[in-house]
Amino acid sequence: MSEEFDKRLKDHITDVFDNYEGSSADAGWALLREKYPEKDKKRPVAWWWFGVAAGLLLILGIALWLNTGEKTTQALKQITSAKLPHRDTNADRIVAQPSPATNSGKAVPTGESAGATELADARTTRQNGEGNAARAPYFRHRKLAREVASSKGNASSIDKDEQPESLIVNNNTSHPLSNNDTESIRTGMAANKPVILAKNDTATGIKTDSAASLKKVIASVDQKKTATTGKKLTLSVFVSGYNSYANNSNNNFNSGAGVGTDIALSKSFKLSTGLGLFQNKFNYDPTSSNVYYTAPSGAGSGSSGTGGVGSPGSYSSSSVAYYADQLALEVPLKLSLQVSKRGNNIAVGISSAIYASEKHRQTFSAVNLNTTTQVSTSTSTDVVTQTYFSTFAFAKSLDLSAGFGYQLGKNRIVLEPFVKIPFNSLGRSDLRYGSIGTSLRFAFGAGK
Amino acid sequence: MQLPPGITEQGLIQQCKNGDLKHLEMLYKHFYGYAMGVGLRYSNNRDDALEVVNDAFIKAFGDIKNYHADKPFKAWLRRIIVNTAIDRYRKERKYLVNIDLDDAMHIGYQAMVLQQLNANDILKLLDQLPDAHRMVFNLYEIDGYDHNEIAAMMGITASSSRVYLGRAKEKLRMLLQEDKEHERRV
């Protein structure tokens, strides 16, 4: 009884609504026209802003990077020129050769009070060979010598056979060495090494060939050099491989690549940003119990042309597969804590993204069996939607990463496991997904 | 809306594949009634139904190039409308309030003979059902989905789908019976 009633009710509802006459088609069309065709009035503007910002960031990064490199060269030149007395202007310079006393272990005092002995020695030196004083001094530190030679463009001016244990420090008042340097040299002098003093110098006009002090000088120079060249901005390129996961979707391996930049905020903290292109693909298995989309049973069974669904004498089953493919331009902004000089770090930040491409495909498959004729038909239909630059998501995800650095010459390779936790649903179709994976980053000039 | 003389459905669809707005409008208005008939069954009011229908048409316009003429256009369009409605239901489910049918008011119309129920009467009946029950009833009884498919679509279990359907039908019968008795008394 009730079954018959249900059937009558169902048939009546089907009949009523299959022949439903809408009276407001014009109003409906007007409403639809507000959405279709999709108007991209604001999106190009947003995209242009985004592009300009990314471009400026890159240009700024490159400029800073190049500028930092130039400063490094200039600083090096300044240091080396300070080491190298000018041949024509040091006529007043008095060079003291190592005296037997100093060689025998007595410390040589510095300053004007001790000048008499050294002045005498210096006269001796000048008498013994003007050429020695006129020639460029020998730098035991060959690297420094090469730098001097290259900076002066006169490698031949360095005589490797002369004064093998001496270093001349200019007495220029604009001497770049600090009091600390002077102190280190003085300390070195206490080790009874030959010392050459320059005239009119009370603080920094010191020449020494002490190995220890020389090392300290060089270390001091290197320290200055490092301080000068310590890059505030490092460029890098990276590739990423990761697994993306969305609710009810199959896990998919995806990849991405991009450029990045690290801006040093302090000794320990860096601000990292960049621009990356990341792909996220998702497959929703129709056999899953939580498939988002499915197809009506017998959707294709209307071979009679009536669209009769579930009509007596027919059996149908259908399934649908859902597939999403998103290509996102991401701008991460992370704060990283440097935990070692090798580049090991931990970082936390956010990522914003504009979706360059979003493709969604629903594949409907239906098998219809006409129980009367025992003829089965199968149909498959794809519904594809694709949009470009239609969605921008600010702070779409929380990014956590750890970096493990390896020196590679002047550069550095950093292995970065990461996890991205979504703040909200993402993209045009509001998929909520996260990812976990690893990046391999090549940082230019980030090595020691 | 009737098509102008000399234009067939298939001819119109073919024109729409070129993206011509004039033909798309003609297609929209031609199938508007049918589409609203489907959309209304899945929506709580006419505005929601229109939104579902328009979203479905936008999807259909975007994918009409992939439509094959060997299948009925109505079935293809209905599939899109139903999926759009289910999408909307899933998104708004957390905001929906399921009312218990026992607390619902009676329909109160006079046309108690089943065959005399018009679209508005049916919609009033369906409106008395909780949204989940209404969805399951539409999907299973009218659009021919099975319980596994409904479970997958709505994120519920197949057994829940069966329970919802049973309750929906029972309540519909009860509503109609009560109103029929009310008519006799009057």
XYZ file of C-alpha atoms in Angstrom:
634
model
C 0.000 0.000 0.000
C 2.601 2.457 1.099
C 4.933 1.353 -1.665
C 2.282 2.091 -4.199
C 1.701 5.456 -2.624
C 5.418 6.188 -2.654
C 5.641 5.269 -6.302
C 2.714 7.472 -7.191
C 4.202 10.311 -5.232
C 7.571 9.883 -6.893
C 6.073 9.698 -10.366
C 3.960 12.738 -9.723
C 6.875 14.775 -8.414
C 9.004 13.723 -11.372
C 6.232 14.634 -13.764
C 5.569 18.004 -12.144
C 9.167 19.125 -12.030
C 10.257 17.725 -15.363
C 7.613 19.954 -16.914
C 8.140 22.856 -14.600
C 7.656 26.216 -16.262
C 9.803 28.976 -14.932
C 8.390 32.425 -15.317
C 11.409 34.493 -14.473
C 13.935 33.411 -17.043
C 14.729 37.012 -17.986
C 15.498 37.954 -14.397
C 17.508 34.796 -13.998
C 19.524 35.558 -17.100
C 20.180 39.090 -15.881
C 21.471 37.645 -12.642
C 23.624 35.152 -14.465
C 25.127 37.871 -16.624
C 26.527 39.447 -13.484
C 28.742 36.413 -13.109
C 29.202 35.310 -16.682
C 31.417 35.802 -18.556
C 33.725 36.073 -15.614
C 34.831 39.638 -15.251
C 38.454 40.042 -14.359
C 38.442 43.700 -13.544
C 40.195 43.481 -10.242
C 42.204 40.373 -10.693
C 44.589 41.726 -13.329
C 45.235 44.696 -11.084
C 45.980 42.421 -8.177
C 48.161 40.313 -10.387
C 50.043 43.312 -11.718
C 50.673 44.544 -8.198
C 51.833 41.135 -7.273
C 54.129 40.931 -10.310
C 55.551 44.373 -9.739
C 56.194 43.579 -6.085
C 57.899 40.325 -6.972
C 59.959 42.040 -9.671
C 61.027 44.811 -7.344
C 61.954 42.287 -4.737
C 64.133 40.423 -7.182
C 65.739 43.592 -8.526
C 66.358 44.822 -5.003
C 67.845 41.492 -4.093
C 70.158 41.403 -7.080
C 71.170 45.014 -6.570
C 71.947 44.479 -2.924
C 73.791 41.330 -3.725
C 75.925 42.989 -6.367
C 76.439 46.023 -4.193
C 77.621 43.881 -1.346
C 80.119 42.176 -3.634
C 81.476 45.517 -4.795
C 81.939 46.674 -1.238
C 83.864 43.549 -0.574
C 86.319 44.340 -3.352
C 86.665 47.910 -2.242
C 87.284 46.889 1.325
C 89.888 44.429 0.211
C 91.640 47.064 -1.847
C 91.619 49.429 1.055
C 93.130 46.870 3.322
C 95.799 45.795 0.882
C 96.723 49.314 -0.064
C 97.133 50.018 3.575
C 99.595 47.163 3.779
C 101.587 48.248 0.783
C 103.776 51.310 1.262
C 103.904 53.498 -1.741
C 107.268 53.501 -3.371
C 107.354 57.226 -3.965
C 105.890 58.539 -0.782
C 107.718 56.584 1.819
C 110.994 58.329 1.573
C 110.741 59.160 5.226
C 110.036 55.661 6.178
C 112.623 54.038 8.297
C 112.796 50.354 8.012
C 114.345 48.420 10.762
C 115.945 45.132 9.997
C 115.751 42.444 12.559
C 118.471 43.106 15.025
C 120.481 40.460 16.729
C 118.861 41.555 19.940
C 115.378 40.933 18.723
C 116.397 37.695 17.174
C 117.874 36.583 20.395
C 114.585 36.800 22.175
C 114.275 40.298 23.533
C 111.095 42.135 22.981
C 111.369 45.281 20.997
C 109.581 48.227 22.466
C 107.461 50.317 20.229
C 106.840 53.989 20.095
C 109.024 56.964 19.977
C 110.860 56.145 23.163
C 112.318 53.131 21.548
C 113.000 54.836 18.320
C 116.734 55.343 18.628
C 117.798 51.774 18.178
C 115.416 51.219 15.418
C 116.358 54.410 13.669
C 119.917 53.287 13.695
C 118.966 49.950 12.328
C 116.908 51.641 9.762
C 119.782 53.729 8.579
C 121.756 50.573 8.244
C 119.067 49.093 6.196
C 118.908 52.053 3.923
C 122.610 51.985 3.498
C 122.710 48.315 2.856
C 120.351 48.439 0.027
C 118.125 51.125 -1.198
C 116.516 48.561 -3.400
C 115.103 46.689 -0.488
C 113.302 49.700 0.759
C 112.273 50.767 -2.674
C 110.894 47.426 -3.595
C 107.523 46.286 -2.616
C 107.767 44.319 0.553
C 107.477 40.628 0.657
C 104.310 39.227 2.060
C 104.692 35.948 3.687
C 101.062 35.421 3.394
C 100.952 34.473 -0.208
C 97.280 34.951 -0.572
C 97.573 38.468 0.702
C 100.506 38.990 -1.616
C 98.500 37.851 -4.543
C 95.681 40.128 -3.575
C 98.062 43.019 -3.333
C 99.610 42.122 -6.635
C 96.309 41.847 -8.329
C 95.023 45.024 -6.762
C 98.089 46.859 -7.864
C 98.278 45.127 -11.146
C 101.944 44.521 -10.714
C 102.708 41.026 -9.646
C 106.318 41.338 -10.592
C 106.861 43.988 -7.966
C 106.772 41.340 -5.314
C 110.094 39.792 -4.649
C 109.549 36.535 -2.960
C 113.190 36.179 -2.073
C 113.551 39.373 -0.159
C 112.788 39.933 3.485
C 111.033 36.657 3.880
C 109.787 37.311 7.372
C 108.655 40.873 7.276
C 105.468 42.766 6.828
C 105.261 46.498 6.473
C 102.306 48.280 7.862
C 101.763 51.722 6.544
C 101.756 54.684 8.868
C 99.066 56.445 7.063
C 96.785 58.247 9.435
C 93.865 56.719 7.687
C 95.124 53.340 8.512
C 92.279 50.885 8.452
C 93.640 48.734 11.219
C 92.090 49.343 14.537
C 93.651 49.577 17.918
C 92.847 45.935 18.341
C 94.987 45.172 15.344
C 97.761 47.227 16.762
C 97.430 45.449 19.998
C 97.626 42.120 18.291
C 100.741 43.189 16.494
C 102.250 44.386 19.723
C 101.442 41.080 21.236
C 103.177 39.434 18.375
C 106.184 41.623 18.873
C 106.471 40.386 22.372
C 107.393 37.075 20.858
C 110.823 38.432 19.954
C 110.281 38.619 16.285
C 111.837 41.099 13.947
C 109.924 44.288 13.785
C 109.983 47.119 11.323
C 108.678 50.395 12.473
C 107.637 53.283 10.368
C 108.574 56.818 11.132
C 106.066 59.195 12.728
C 103.897 56.364 13.745
C 102.984 56.096 17.318
C 100.254 53.613 17.237
C 99.959 51.631 14.095
C 103.112 52.108 12.112
C 104.438 48.755 12.946
C 106.157 46.228 10.857
C 106.624 42.752 12.070
C 107.499 39.426 10.633
C 106.428 37.530 13.598
C 104.583 34.485 12.428
C 102.227 34.664 15.319
C 101.565 38.314 15.034
C 101.303 38.049 11.318
C 98.692 35.427 11.732
C 96.894 37.711 14.061
C 97.142 40.550 11.663
C 95.848 38.398 8.902
C 93.170 37.037 11.134
C 92.257 40.558 12.013
C 92.203 41.497 8.374
C 90.188 38.431 7.579
C 87.840 39.293 10.361
C 87.389 42.740 8.950
C 87.013 41.263 5.537
C 84.419 38.837 6.778
C 82.623 41.560 8.596
C 82.664 43.635 5.480
C 81.743 40.858 3.162
C 79.245 39.182 5.513
C 76.339 39.320 3.176
C 73.166 40.828 4.418
C 71.357 39.321 1.518
C 71.801 35.941 -0.053
C 70.171 34.718 -3.216
C 69.262 31.140 -3.726
C 67.418 28.822 -6.038
C 65.535 25.774 -4.906
C 63.584 22.767 -6.023
C 61.021 21.019 -3.875
C 59.414 17.641 -3.825
C 56.453 17.096 -1.569
C 53.327 15.173 -0.895
C 50.125 17.145 -0.989
C 47.144 15.954 0.935
C 43.551 17.084 0.918
C 40.666 15.543 2.765
C 39.491 12.394 1.040
C 41.976 12.673 -1.774
C 44.728 10.296 -2.638
C 48.188 11.458 -1.749
C 50.008 12.910 -4.691
C 53.649 13.657 -5.153
C 54.128 17.167 -6.456
C 57.037 19.428 -7.175
C 57.970 23.057 -7.254
C 60.859 25.381 -7.873
C 61.748 28.992 -7.378
C 64.145 31.629 -6.204
C 64.636 32.839 -2.699
C 66.480 35.442 -0.760
C 67.660 35.611 2.826
C 67.920 38.989 4.460
C 70.094 39.048 7.567
C 68.296 40.789 10.402
C 70.922 39.996 13.000
C 73.620 37.484 13.580
C 71.102 34.775 14.330
C 67.954 35.763 12.529
C 67.186 35.992 8.871
C 64.103 36.961 6.970
C 63.510 34.646 4.046
C 61.286 35.331 1.106
C 61.181 34.595 -2.597
C 58.961 33.407 -5.360
C 58.140 29.817 -6.143
C 55.980 27.923 -8.559
C 54.299 24.968 -6.911
C 52.008 22.362 -8.340
C 49.313 20.597 -6.378
C 47.380 17.723 -7.880
C 44.617 15.846 -6.175
C 42.737 12.721 -7.127
C 39.485 11.896 -5.483
C 38.820 8.229 -5.730
C 35.182 7.497 -6.551
C 35.250 4.355 -4.488
C 36.064 6.362 -1.442
C 33.243 6.800 0.952
C 33.717 10.513 0.968
C 33.997 11.429 -2.650
C 33.013 14.976 -3.207
C 31.293 14.499 -6.490
C 29.370 11.731 -8.069
C 27.134 11.260 -11.039
C 23.459 10.584 -11.170
C 22.574 7.035 -11.714
C 21.245 6.479 -15.176
C 22.325 9.876 -16.291
C 23.007 8.437 -19.648
C 20.067 6.124 -19.579
C 17.954 8.634 -21.284
C 18.795 7.076 -24.567
C 15.123 7.213 -25.192
C 15.506 10.945 -25.205
C 13.220 11.461 -22.291
C 15.863 11.740 -19.690
C 13.944 9.174 -17.710
C 16.060 8.325 -14.758
C 15.500 5.241 -12.766
C 12.679 4.193 -15.008
C 11.305 0.700 -14.610
C 13.127 -1.931 -16.580
C 16.490 -0.380 -16.325
C 19.347 -0.648 -13.944
C 22.205 1.714 -13.837
C 25.268 2.388 -11.808
C 27.563 5.317 -12.029
C 30.670 6.720 -10.558
C 32.630 9.878 -10.763
C 36.238 10.718 -10.377
C 37.333 14.169 -9.377
C 40.672 15.606 -10.250
C 42.177 18.957 -9.378
C 45.394 20.450 -10.647
C 46.554 23.757 -9.227
C 49.606 25.751 -10.110
C 50.356 28.353 -7.474
C 52.816 31.215 -7.432
C 53.805 31.397 -3.823
C 55.571 34.086 -1.859
C 56.826 32.750 1.443
C 57.809 35.012 4.296
C 59.746 33.220 6.971
C 61.802 34.092 9.981
C 64.705 31.730 10.406
C 66.948 31.156 13.362
C 70.494 30.240 12.411
C 71.628 27.499 14.722
C 75.057 26.989 13.232
C 77.471 28.683 10.894
C 77.057 25.874 8.405
C 73.632 27.121 7.613
C 71.563 24.900 9.844
C 68.420 26.695 10.747
C 64.831 26.418 11.793
C 62.203 28.650 10.273
C 58.581 29.555 10.682
C 56.490 31.737 8.446
C 53.533 32.087 6.160
C 52.959 31.705 2.467
C 50.710 33.712 0.237
C 49.819 32.573 -3.240
C 48.140 33.470 -6.434
C 46.809 30.546 -8.366
C 48.205 30.795 -11.853
C 46.129 27.916 -13.077
C 43.346 25.869 -11.565
C 41.969 22.935 -13.450
C 39.183 20.752 -12.171
C 37.839 17.726 -13.917
C 34.907 15.526 -13.053
C 34.709 12.296 -14.957
C 31.288 10.749 -14.862
C 31.045 7.105 -15.769
C 27.729 5.367 -16.001
C 26.774 1.825 -16.923
C 23.152 1.342 -17.852
C 21.552 -2.040 -18.176
C 18.160 -2.348 -19.736
C 16.749 -5.368 -17.978
C 14.172 -5.848 -20.679
C 16.542 -6.006 -23.600
C 19.567 -7.030 -21.547
C 21.581 -4.430 -23.398
C 24.028 -2.448 -21.395
C 25.552 0.834 -22.390
C 28.303 2.731 -20.750
C 28.932 6.418 -20.953
C 31.688 8.603 -19.702
C 31.657 12.367 -19.552
C 34.268 14.836 -18.501
C 33.308 18.189 -17.057
C 36.361 20.394 -17.039
C 36.711 23.877 -15.640
C 39.920 25.830 -15.822
C 40.706 29.295 -14.568
C 43.821 31.415 -14.631
C 44.938 33.839 -11.957
C 41.469 33.848 -10.474
C 42.344 33.414 -6.828
C 44.737 35.123 -4.488
C 45.192 33.778 -0.998
C 47.003 35.871 1.557
C 48.651 33.896 4.332
C 47.277 30.668 3.009
C 49.470 28.403 5.060
C 51.756 28.154 8.033
C 55.205 27.053 6.932
C 57.588 25.227 9.207
C 61.000 24.091 8.056
C 64.413 23.048 9.217
C 67.554 23.548 7.166
C 70.709 21.479 7.105
C 73.538 23.234 5.317
C 76.554 21.862 3.544
C 79.391 24.004 2.292
C 80.117 23.788 -1.372
C 83.022 26.102 -2.005
C 81.837 29.637 -1.637
C 78.264 28.487 -1.940
C 76.067 26.410 0.225
C 73.560 23.644 -0.287
C 70.761 23.455 2.217
C 68.453 20.506 2.615
C 65.164 21.750 3.982
C 62.441 19.398 5.149
C 59.245 21.381 5.458
C 55.592 21.140 6.267
C 52.831 23.500 5.170
C 49.703 23.627 7.250
C 46.730 25.340 5.603
C 44.963 28.092 7.473
C 41.841 27.735 5.395
C 40.411 26.243 2.254
C 42.481 27.145 -0.743
C 41.899 27.940 -4.345
C 38.750 28.508 -6.288
C 37.290 25.183 -5.288
C 38.054 25.703 -1.610
C 40.205 22.659 -1.238
C 41.838 22.375 2.116
C 45.224 20.834 1.696
C 48.621 20.760 3.223
C 51.923 19.399 2.112
C 55.031 17.857 3.510
C 58.284 17.457 1.690
C 61.827 18.575 1.193
C 63.503 21.430 -0.608
C 67.015 21.468 -1.915
C 68.314 25.002 -1.857
C 71.471 26.292 -3.510
C 72.539 29.547 -1.866
C 74.986 31.649 -3.842
C 77.946 32.964 -1.933
C 76.572 31.817 1.370
C 79.643 29.753 2.155
C 82.604 30.863 4.198
C 10.619 29.172 -23.572
C 9.946 27.856 -27.012
C 12.773 28.008 -29.478
C 12.327 30.305 -32.465
C 11.180 28.555 -35.618
C 13.968 26.945 -37.555
C 16.213 26.439 -34.552
C 16.535 23.011 -33.012
C 17.964 22.152 -29.618
C 20.977 20.502 -31.153
C 21.482 23.376 -33.540
C 21.305 25.817 -30.676
C 23.777 23.812 -28.605
C 26.107 23.724 -31.561
C 25.935 27.501 -31.787
C 26.564 27.783 -28.067
C 29.802 25.910 -28.481
C 31.096 28.988 -30.247
C 30.473 30.954 -27.051
C 27.992 33.341 -28.606
C 26.137 35.069 -25.786
C 22.975 35.461 -27.808
C 22.685 31.721 -28.275
C 23.722 31.028 -24.708
C 20.895 33.265 -23.556
C 18.489 31.418 -25.788
C 19.685 28.111 -24.390
C 19.394 29.385 -20.848
C 15.869 30.595 -21.298
C 14.845 27.460 -23.133
C 15.992 25.173 -20.335
C 15.383 27.569 -17.476
C 12.097 26.021 -16.395
C 13.457 22.506 -16.432
C 16.561 23.619 -14.562
C 14.537 25.452 -11.935
C 12.395 22.361 -11.500
C 15.488 20.442 -10.519
C 17.020 23.279 -8.517
C 13.890 23.957 -6.508
C 13.702 20.394 -5.258
C 17.148 20.756 -3.762
C 16.783 24.248 -2.359
C 14.973 25.850 0.494
C 13.706 28.791 -1.489
C 13.522 30.218 -4.957
C 16.533 32.490 -4.554
C 18.760 29.613 -3.544
C 17.398 27.561 -6.396
C 18.137 30.330 -8.877
C 21.655 30.613 -7.573
C 22.176 26.880 -7.966
C 20.720 26.947 -11.441
C 22.837 29.879 -12.550
C 26.010 28.356 -11.153
C 25.156 25.151 -12.956
C 24.554 27.001 -16.217
C 27.895 28.766 -15.880
C 29.555 25.386 -15.466
C 27.594 24.056 -18.395
C 28.570 27.007 -20.598
C 32.188 26.483 -19.705
C 32.058 22.843 -20.583
C 29.573 22.780 -23.382
C 32.311 22.055 -25.895
C 32.672 18.654 -24.288
C 28.995 17.894 -24.536
C 28.255 15.163 -27.042
C 25.062 15.384 -28.990
C 24.432 11.652 -28.695
C 23.265 12.170 -25.117
C 20.191 14.085 -24.051
C 21.070 17.605 -23.067
C 18.537 17.623 -20.244
C 20.181 14.657 -18.551
C 23.585 16.271 -18.943
C 22.319 19.555 -17.533
C 20.472 17.891 -14.675
C 23.631 16.101 -13.648
C 25.419 19.410 -13.391
C 22.562 21.037 -11.480
C 22.321 18.202 -8.975
C 26.063 18.248 -8.391
C 26.029 21.989 -7.971
C 23.207 21.708 -5.462
C 25.035 19.014 -3.547
C 28.181 21.141 -3.541
C 26.198 23.969 -2.073
C 24.585 21.709 0.474
C 27.980 20.427 1.568
C 29.366 23.933 1.933
C 26.398 25.264 3.830
C 25.621 22.170 5.796
C 27.134 23.581 8.960
C 24.794 26.525 8.778
C 21.687 24.523 8.122
C 19.358 23.761 10.956
C 17.653 20.437 10.778
C 14.179 20.751 12.119
C 12.410 17.740 13.399
C 9.370 16.910 11.402
C 7.348 16.403 14.563
C 7.766 20.063 15.293
C 6.946 21.152 11.800
C 3.706 22.855 10.965
C 1.193 21.173 8.780
C 0.887 22.199 5.224
C -2.656 23.374 5.363
C -3.590 23.361 1.745
C -6.841 22.043 0.413
C -5.735 20.014 -2.579
C -5.224 16.705 -0.892
C -5.491 14.406 -3.816
C -1.996 13.449 -4.763
C -2.485 14.047 -8.410
C -3.702 17.538 -7.688
C -0.509 18.576 -5.985
C 1.194 21.224 -8.002
C 4.828 22.230 -7.831
C 4.271 24.672 -5.010
C 2.382 22.089 -2.986
C 5.167 19.598 -3.434
C 7.765 22.165 -2.495
C 5.822 23.002 0.630
C 5.767 19.320 1.471
C 9.453 18.931 0.842
C 10.158 22.042 2.877
C 8.790 20.250 5.913
C 11.546 17.703 5.695
C 14.920 18.185 7.290
C 17.452 19.138 4.643
C 19.316 15.874 4.790
C 16.074 13.880 4.435
C 14.956 16.058 1.581
C 18.267 15.629 -0.214
C 18.185 11.869 0.143
C 14.574 11.688 -0.993
C 15.320 13.752 -4.095
C 18.509 11.943 -4.925
C 17.086 8.464 -4.466
C 13.461 8.708 -5.474
C 13.546 11.363 -8.163
C 17.060 11.367 -9.581
C 17.827 7.697 -9.246
C 20.975 7.600 -7.202
C 21.630 4.582 -5.030
C 22.455 4.756 -1.366
C 26.178 4.235 -1.836
C 26.337 7.134 -4.240
C 24.269 9.304 -1.962
C 26.531 8.406 0.926
C 29.546 9.426 -1.089
C 27.956 12.663 -2.221
C 26.702 13.772 1.139
C 29.459 12.446 3.318
C 27.204 10.123 5.252
C 26.978 6.371 5.480
C 24.795 4.320 3.174
C 22.780 3.113 6.139
C 22.137 6.705 7.178
C 20.956 7.377 3.674
C 18.479 4.505 3.957
C 17.261 5.738 7.305
C 16.823 9.293 6.016
C 14.908 8.043 3.008
C 12.629 5.889 5.118
C 11.911 8.745 7.466
C 11.329 11.178 4.632
C 8.831 8.910 2.935
C 7.108 8.080 6.178
C 6.756 11.746 7.070
C 5.512 12.649 3.610
C 2.883 9.943 3.853
C 1.942 11.108 7.294
C 1.649 14.717 6.222
C -0.477 13.885 3.259
C -2.669 11.525 5.306
C -3.210 14.059 8.043
C -4.129 16.713 5.570
C -6.463 14.342 3.823
C -8.260 13.678 7.111
C -8.319 17.379 7.736
C -10.020 17.878 4.376
C -12.642 15.261 5.204
C -13.443 16.965 8.491
C -13.758 20.286 6.759
